[in-house]
Amino acid sequence: MIVPHFINGTELTSHSDSAPSTGPVFNPATGAEIRRVAFADSKTLEHALDVAEAALPGWRATGMAKRAQVMFNLREIIVSRSAELAAVISEEHGKVLSDALGEITRGLENVEFCAGVVHHMKGEHLEQAASGIDVHQTRQPVGVVACITPFNFPAMVPLWMISTAIAAGNTVILKPSEKDPSAANWIAKAFKEAGLPDGVLNVVHGDKQAVDHILSSTRIKAVSFVGSTPVASAIYSTASAHGKRVQALGGAKNHMVVMPDADIDAAADAAVSAGYGSAGERCMAISVVVAVGAIADELVEKITERTKNLTVGRYDDPAAEMGPVITKESLDRIATFVAEAPQHGAEVIVDGREWDFSHLPGEGYFIGPSVIDHVRPGMPCYDEEIFGPVLCIVRVDSYDEAVEMINANKFANGTAIFTRDGRTAREFEFAIEVGMVGINVPIPVPIGAFSFGGWKNSLFGDTHMYGPESFNFYTRRKVVTSRWPLPDESQINLGFPTN
Ligand code: NAD
């Protein structure tokens, strides 16, 4: 079976006469190739662009109430069939079903926000800006936009992007990750069922070749991207060089500072939950625990004990707390970070490579959770994004040392501090150079009424994703100055207009 594109409300594997090239889609829990996904050639991409351009005038002219209704309907469809969507996500991604349901809920937050489109698209009006002159500002869609999404949230990240783009009156080309492409098709069909006209949302599958076509096309006016930092950086430069509006969210290395006054049990629970949930394949996963002062030994002991008790298994095993990682390459990469850590002076105190998965059928991409202690900046396991179930522990003497280290890091997506002292928390919030901050909250993904985004190498561009900033990204503001003079009020005046 080939996962098809979804263009103009119809599934197709190619718009060319030739058979499509395809890529493999694996079930990470067994390592088996379960289907293939069509890769769009340029003819198919141009067809999708024709369709999206043709749908734009009609969708742009569609009333806000109708757009809101589509969002309400979509929400009902996804809520009532969330188990079905979760199974689609988990089979190709590997995350446990409860986690897939969590991803759907967080994606729905933005659909709910977009149901308030009548409010978010409202402009401003100033009566009597000058004598007899009124000024108002409207928001208009930017046109055909492209959304390019990563493997780790195959439903949530598309819902973050496309719901806002569509509510704002744009038409969309969605290019999901080729590693787990089916959730995007499921969502596109749900949008159609919710009443979205054909051609407004088009799913086009592919890899770098498809992305390169998108980036250079003058028909696409804006690009939203989420993925790894090297690709995000390249997308930002190339798409902006082609005159597009771009937001490109990249990788992360999220630190969790544990102060000596923190509740150590709560901090250990949080570190383990946020470090290993979704096998550490979350851009907001905690990957570095920064133990401040004398609590380090106790904290490491509690983290170790909890880590060893985790249950790793298939996504459909209700007892499993985390599943496999996405690919064999990813598995090998993660294992190498753990294997080489001692050479760089760190100490592996829980080794995920030693976990026993021999009872599981197939050759899934399983690795257990690891804890690496005595990590320092300059070691590969600290400097690079591992994107797997590995917690690095850095021991520091003081709060100042912790802040200095985090602020020196090239990534700045999320961070957290665990403390019982309000003043320390407030100082941290003020001083830390990171886009999203948690205070006794390890994964501070903002709720849908705020926007999501990191700083530095975690986001290239000016606007954050979903929520209010997203409506800025997907609209252009137009300011209208109007005057209705009486016939005898007209005169020639070559001076620059003032009041
Ligand atoms: P990725 O960069 O490999 O792929 C992301 C998308 O880009 C996919 O659609 C892929 O097909 C495409 N792509 C891959 N290589 C490309 C290339 N050379 N040129 C053009 N397009 C290319 O990322 P991934 O492995 O799918 O996702 C994991 C990464 O995403 C991690 O680094 C993670 O931190 C990051 N991420 C960040 C956020 C955030 O909000 N900052 C959220 C989720 C994931």
Short mmCIF file of N, CA and C in Angstrom, two decimals, residues 17 63 89 106 131 139 189 223 230 281 283-284 290 296 317 344 355 400 411 427:
data_model
loop_
_atom_site.label_atom_id
_atom_site.label_comp_id
_atom_site.label_asym_id
_atom_site.label_seq_id
_atom_site.Cartn_x
_atom_site.Cartn_y
_atom_site.Cartn_z
N ASP A 17 2.48 10.98 -15.46
CA ASP A 17 2.12 9.69 -16.09
C ASP A 17 2.95 8.57 -15.49
N GLY A 63 -16.95 33.70 4.83
CA GLY A 63 -17.20 34.42 6.08
C GLY A 63 -16.54 33.77 7.28
N ILE A 89 -1.15 7.41 14.56
CA ILE A 89 0.11 8.06 14.98
C ILE A 89 1.09 7.01 15.53
N ARG A 106 -3.20 18.39 22.72
CA ARG A 106 -2.47 19.65 22.63
C ARG A 106 -2.62 20.27 21.23
N SER A 131 -8.82 65.63 11.23
CA SER A 131 -10.13 66.24 11.04
C SER A 131 -10.87 65.60 9.85
N ARG A 139 -6.91 42.63 8.60
CA ARG A 139 -5.95 41.53 8.41
C ARG A 139 -6.39 40.75 7.19
N LYS A 189 -8.54 14.60 5.74
CA LYS A 189 -9.88 14.04 5.48
C LYS A 189 -10.87 14.54 6.53
N VAL A 223 6.34 30.19 4.67
CA VAL A 223 6.71 28.82 5.04
C VAL A 223 6.81 28.72 6.56
N PRO A 230 19.85 22.22 11.85
CA PRO A 230 20.52 22.48 10.56
C PRO A 230 19.52 22.68 9.43
N GLU A 281 11.83 11.94 22.53
CA GLU A 281 11.73 12.55 21.20
C GLU A 281 10.70 13.69 21.20
N CYS A 283 10.65 18.02 21.42
CA CYS A 283 11.52 19.21 21.39
C CYS A 283 11.52 19.92 22.73
N MET A 284 10.56 19.59 23.61
CA MET A 284 10.52 20.20 24.93
C MET A 284 10.91 19.18 26.01
N VAL A 290 20.24 19.96 35.91
CA VAL A 290 21.33 20.72 36.52
C VAL A 290 21.11 20.69 38.04
N ALA A 296 22.82 17.03 44.93
CA ALA A 296 23.09 16.24 43.72
C ALA A 296 23.01 14.73 43.96
N ASP A 317 0.81 -1.72 24.21
CA ASP A 317 0.87 -2.40 25.52
C ASP A 317 0.47 -1.36 26.58
N HIS A 344 34.71 10.65 27.47
CA HIS A 344 34.79 12.11 27.64
C HIS A 344 34.74 12.52 29.11
N TRP A 355 19.04 -2.82 28.41
CA TRP A 355 17.65 -3.24 28.61
C TRP A 355 17.36 -4.50 27.78
N ASP A 400 24.10 30.78 40.09
CA ASP A 400 24.72 31.63 39.05
C ASP A 400 25.40 30.78 37.98
N PHE A 411 21.18 26.32 22.05
CA PHE A 411 19.74 26.08 21.95
C PHE A 411 19.03 26.85 23.06
N GLU A 427 13.89 35.57 39.75
CA GLU A 427 15.18 35.97 39.18
C GLU A 427 15.50 35.12 37.95
#
